[in-house]
PDB file of C-alpha atoms and ligand atoms in Angstrom:
ATOM      1  CA  MET A   1     -62.181  43.984 -78.708  1.00 58.00           C
ATOM      2  CA  LYS A   2     -65.835  43.307 -77.924  1.00 66.00           C
ATOM      3  CA  ASP A   3     -68.686  43.498 -80.392  1.00 68.00           C
ATOM      4  CA  THR A   4     -71.671  45.024 -78.572  1.00 76.00           C
ATOM      5  CA  GLU A   5     -74.150  43.320 -80.904  1.00 92.00           C
ATOM      6  CA  CYS A   6     -72.633  39.864 -80.537  1.00 97.00           C
ATOM      7  CA  LEU A   7     -74.630  37.201 -78.654  1.00 97.00           C
ATOM      8  CA  PHE A   8     -71.552  35.320 -77.417  1.00 98.00           C
ATOM      9  CA  CYS A   9     -69.846  38.545 -76.237  1.00 96.00           C
ATOM     10  CA  LYS A  10     -73.021  39.122 -74.214  1.00 96.00           C
ATOM     11  CA  ILE A  11     -72.896  35.577 -72.828  1.00 97.00           C
ATOM     12  CA  VAL A  12     -69.211  36.003 -71.850  1.00 97.00           C
ATOM     13  CA  ASP A  13     -70.147  39.265 -70.088  1.00 96.00           C
ATOM     14  CA  CYS A  14     -73.164  37.598 -68.380  1.00 96.00           C
ATOM     15  CA  GLU A  15     -75.557  40.052 -70.057  1.00 96.00           C
ATOM     16  CA  VAL A  16     -77.269  36.980 -71.505  1.00 97.00           C
ATOM     17  CA  PRO A  17     -77.558  34.003 -69.127  1.00 98.00           C
ATOM     18  CA  SER A  18     -75.906  30.679 -69.906  1.00 98.00           C
ATOM     19  CA  GLU A  19     -75.116  27.423 -68.146  1.00 98.00           C
ATOM     20  CA  LYS A  20     -71.405  27.705 -67.433  1.00 98.00           C
ATOM     21  CA  VAL A  21     -69.305  24.560 -67.745  1.00 97.00           C
ATOM     22  CA  TYR A  22     -65.799  26.045 -67.477  1.00 97.00           C
ATOM     23  CA  GLU A  23     -64.086  29.429 -67.379  1.00 97.00           C
ATOM     24  CA  ASP A  24     -60.628  30.909 -67.067  1.00 98.00           C
ATOM     25  CA  ALA A  25     -58.938  34.219 -67.896  1.00 98.00           C
ATOM     26  CA  THR A  26     -59.222  33.846 -71.676  1.00 98.00           C
ATOM     27  CA  THR A  27     -61.918  31.261 -72.298  1.00 98.00           C
ATOM     28  CA  TYR A  28     -65.545  30.521 -71.396  1.00 98.00           C
ATOM     29  CA  ALA A  29     -67.557  27.355 -71.991  1.00 98.00           C
ATOM     30  CA  PHE A  30     -71.310  26.836 -71.676  1.00 98.00           C
ATOM     31  CA  LYS A  31     -74.049  24.373 -72.645  1.00 98.00           C
ATOM     32  CA  ASP A  32     -75.510  24.704 -76.127  1.00 98.00           C
ATOM     33  CA  ILE A  33     -79.181  25.709 -75.908  1.00 98.00           C
ATOM     34  CA  ASN A  34     -80.104  23.110 -78.554  1.00 98.00           C
ATOM     35  CA  PRO A  35     -77.904  20.094 -77.736  1.00 98.00           C
ATOM     36  CA  LYS A  36     -77.001  17.661 -80.528  1.00 97.00           C
ATOM     37  CA  ALA A  37     -75.430  15.118 -78.145  1.00 97.00           C
ATOM     38  CA  LYS A  38     -75.806  14.131 -74.484  1.00 97.00           C
ATOM     39  CA  VAL A  39     -73.133  16.709 -73.696  1.00 97.00           C
ATOM     40  CA  HIS A  40     -72.929  19.642 -76.139  1.00 98.00           C
ATOM     41  CA  VAL A  41     -70.745  22.490 -74.947  1.00 98.00           C
ATOM     42  CA  LEU A  42     -69.616  25.636 -76.749  1.00 98.00           C
ATOM     43  CA  VAL A  43     -66.077  26.832 -75.988  1.00 98.00           C
ATOM     44  CA  VAL A  44     -65.435  30.503 -76.823  1.00 98.00           C
ATOM     45  CA  PRO A  45     -62.591  32.949 -76.270  1.00 98.00           C
ATOM     46  CA  ARG A  46     -63.585  35.976 -74.199  1.00 98.00           C
ATOM     47  CA  GLU A  47     -62.241  38.188 -76.991  1.00 97.00           C
ATOM     48  CA  HIS A  48     -64.298  38.548 -80.144  1.00 97.00           C
ATOM     49  CA  TYR A  49     -63.008  36.829 -83.304  1.00 97.00           C
ATOM     50  CA  ARG A  50     -65.343  36.164 -86.224  1.00 97.00           C
ATOM     51  CA  ASN A  51     -64.309  32.588 -86.916  1.00 98.00           C
ATOM     52  CA  VAL A  52     -61.569  30.010 -86.367  1.00 98.00           C
ATOM     53  CA  ASP A  53     -59.467  31.268 -89.294  1.00 98.00           C
ATOM     54  CA  GLU A  54     -59.378  34.801 -87.875  1.00 98.00           C
ATOM     55  CA  LEU A  55     -58.447  33.419 -84.439  1.00 98.00           C
ATOM     56  CA  ALA A  56     -55.756  31.088 -85.828  1.00 98.00           C
ATOM     57  CA  LYS A  57     -54.062  33.996 -87.587  1.00 98.00           C
ATOM     58  CA  ALA A  58     -54.374  36.408 -84.650  1.00 98.00           C
ATOM     59  CA  ASP A  59     -53.631  34.150 -81.673  1.00 98.00           C
ATOM     60  CA  ALA A  60     -52.715  30.517 -82.402  1.00 98.00           C
ATOM     61  CA  GLN A  61     -51.957  29.915 -78.728  1.00 98.00           C
ATOM     62  CA  LEU A  62     -55.499  30.855 -77.750  1.00 98.00           C
ATOM     63  CA  LEU A  63     -56.859  28.455 -80.357  1.00 98.00           C
ATOM     64  CA  ALA A  64     -54.663  25.704 -78.906  1.00 98.00           C
ATOM     65  CA  HIS A  65     -55.965  26.605 -75.465  1.00 98.00           C
ATOM     66  CA  MET A  66     -59.552  26.159 -76.680  1.00 98.00           C
ATOM     67  CA  VAL A  67     -58.615  22.600 -77.639  1.00 98.00           C
ATOM     68  CA  GLU A  68     -57.173  22.045 -74.152  1.00 98.00           C
ATOM     69  CA  VAL A  69     -60.438  23.260 -72.639  1.00 98.00           C
ATOM     70  CA  ALA A  70     -62.415  20.896 -74.880  1.00 98.00           C
ATOM     71  CA  GLN A  71     -60.170  18.053 -73.697  1.00 98.00           C
ATOM     72  CA  THR A  72     -60.684  19.011 -70.049  1.00 97.00           C
ATOM     73  CA  ILE A  73     -64.463  18.934 -70.509  1.00 97.00           C
ATOM     74  CA  ALA A  74     -64.331  15.562 -72.285  1.00 97.00           C
ATOM     75  CA  ASP A  75     -62.012  14.129 -69.605  1.00 97.00           C
ATOM     76  CA  ARG A  76     -64.636  15.087 -67.059  1.00 95.00           C
ATOM     77  CA  GLU A  77     -67.657  13.906 -69.072  1.00 92.00           C
ATOM     78  CA  TYR A  78     -66.589  10.926 -71.177  1.00 92.00           C
ATOM     79  CA  ASP A  79     -63.146   9.504 -70.573  1.00 92.00           C
ATOM     80  CA  GLY A  80     -61.511  12.018 -72.891  1.00 93.00           C
ATOM     81  CA  ALA A  81     -63.443  11.169 -76.079  1.00 95.00           C
ATOM     82  CA  TYR A  82     -65.101  13.997 -77.965  1.00 97.00           C
ATOM     83  CA  ARG A  83     -65.877  15.567 -81.343  1.00 98.00           C
ATOM     84  CA  LEU A  84     -64.771  19.140 -82.008  1.00 98.00           C
ATOM     85  CA  ILE A  85     -66.536  21.214 -84.683  1.00 98.00           C
ATOM     86  CA  PHE A  86     -65.901  24.750 -85.916  1.00 98.00           C
ATOM     87  CA  ASN A  87     -68.604  25.775 -88.386  1.00 98.00           C
ATOM     88  CA  THR A  88     -66.969  28.459 -90.504  1.00 98.00           C
ATOM     89  CA  GLY A  89     -69.078  30.599 -92.843  1.00 97.00           C
ATOM     90  CA  GLU A  90     -72.818  30.815 -93.294  1.00 97.00           C
ATOM     91  CA  GLU A  91     -72.856  28.112 -95.972  1.00 97.00           C
ATOM     92  CA  ALA A  92     -71.204  25.716 -93.514  1.00 97.00           C
ATOM     93  CA  GLY A  93     -73.822  26.363 -90.853  1.00 96.00           C
ATOM     94  CA  GLN A  94     -72.197  29.143 -88.826  1.00 98.00           C
ATOM     95  CA  THR A  95     -74.972  31.245 -87.324  1.00 97.00           C
ATOM     96  CA  VAL A  96     -73.091  33.100 -84.556  1.00 98.00           C
ATOM     97  CA  PHE A  97     -70.058  35.023 -85.779  1.00 97.00           C
ATOM     98  CA  HIS A  98     -67.997  34.797 -82.587  1.00 98.00           C
ATOM     99  CA  VAL A  99     -65.664  31.823 -82.918  1.00 98.00           C
ATOM    100  CA  HIS A 100     -66.891  28.799 -80.965  1.00 98.00           C
ATOM    101  CA  ALA A 101     -65.883  25.163 -80.757  1.00 98.00           C
ATOM    102  CA  HIS A 102     -68.751  22.703 -80.488  1.00 98.00           C
ATOM    103  CA  VAL A 103     -67.683  19.950 -78.092  1.00 98.00           C
ATOM    104  CA  LEU A 104     -69.875  16.860 -78.491  1.00 98.00           C
ATOM    105  CA  THR A 105     -69.322  14.130 -75.937  1.00 97.00           C
ATOM    106  CA  GLY A 106     -70.950  12.117 -73.145  1.00 95.00           C
ATOM    107  CA  GLU A 107     -72.186   9.234 -75.334  1.00 95.00           C
ATOM    108  CA  PRO A 108     -71.101   7.214 -78.392  1.00 94.00           C
ATOM    109  CA  LEU A 109     -71.379   9.455 -81.499  1.00 94.00           C
ATOM    110  CA  ASP A 110     -72.509   8.395 -84.968  1.00 89.00           C
ATOM    111  CA  GLU A 111     -69.941   8.637 -87.747  1.00 84.00           C
TER     112      GLU A 111
HETATM  113  P1  5GP B 201     -73.171  27.679 -85.159  1.00 57.20           P
HETATM  114  O1  5GP B 201     -74.412  27.260 -85.903  1.00 57.20           O
HETATM  115  O2  5GP B 201     -72.864  29.151 -85.339  1.00 57.20           O
HETATM  116  O3  5GP B 201     -71.985  26.791 -85.395  1.00 57.20           O
HETATM  117  O4  5GP B 201     -73.493  27.438 -83.625  1.00 57.20           O
HETATM  118  C1  5GP B 201     -74.225  28.301 -82.855  1.00 57.20           C
HETATM  119  C2  5GP B 201     -74.750  27.487 -81.698  1.00 57.20           C
HETATM  120  O5  5GP B 201     -75.178  28.387 -80.691  1.00 57.20           O
HETATM  121  C3  5GP B 201     -75.946  26.596 -82.047  1.00 57.20           C
HETATM  122  O6  5GP B 201     -75.633  25.241 -81.790  1.00 57.20           O
HETATM  123  C4  5GP B 201     -77.071  27.125 -81.140  1.00 57.20           C
HETATM  124  O7  5GP B 201     -77.875  26.093 -80.620  1.00 57.20           O
HETATM  125  C5  5GP B 201     -76.308  27.850 -80.053  1.00 57.20           C
HETATM  126  N1  5GP B 201     -77.014  28.988 -79.493  1.00 57.20           N
HETATM  127  C6  5GP B 201     -77.660  29.979 -80.165  1.00 57.20           C
HETATM  128  N2  5GP B 201     -78.167  30.893 -79.320  1.00 57.20           N
HETATM  129  C7  5GP B 201     -77.823  30.469 -78.067  1.00 57.20           C
HETATM  130  C8  5GP B 201     -78.063  31.000 -76.752  1.00 57.20           C
HETATM  131  O8  5GP B 201     -78.684  32.045 -76.558  1.00 57.20           O
HETATM  132  N3  5GP B 201     -77.563  30.290 -75.702  1.00 57.20           N
HETATM  133  C9  5GP B 201     -76.867  29.126 -75.866  1.00 57.20           C
HETATM  134  N4  5GP B 201     -76.425  28.511 -74.779  1.00 57.20           N
HETATM  135  N5  5GP B 201     -76.617  28.597 -77.094  1.00 57.20           N
HETATM  136  C10 5GP B 201     -77.088  29.270 -78.164  1.00 57.20           C
HETATM  137 ZN1   ZN B 202     -68.446  38.326 -79.827  1.00 57.20          ZN
END
């Protein structure tokens, strides 16, 4: 189900432009507009889920697939090394309520 007010639904539907990094039938990945590492990609399912907990409960296989996509991007960009972040809840820094994995890679990352 799509949420017509959701920024990342609009990005998946190309109503809002983005720099695509990867796509397949279920998943879309694009460059973060405000990168926190040399390579900072957001991986999102095409379907709308509010956060990673909602996705895990509804479709664990799709969540696992998002990790595979993150790995594919990191294999391409940085020998398979990457950091994966799911901000979950406003207090934890989630600002867009369409589940997204931050993939940080492309350079050595601070602890
Ligand atoms: P959150 O804070 O919800 O974990 O992550 C949201 C991310 O989306 C932020 O890192 C922010 O820079 C990114 N972002 C917000 N608006 C846009 C946009 O219009 N395009 C792209 N490519 N990234 C966006
Ligand atoms: Zn959405």
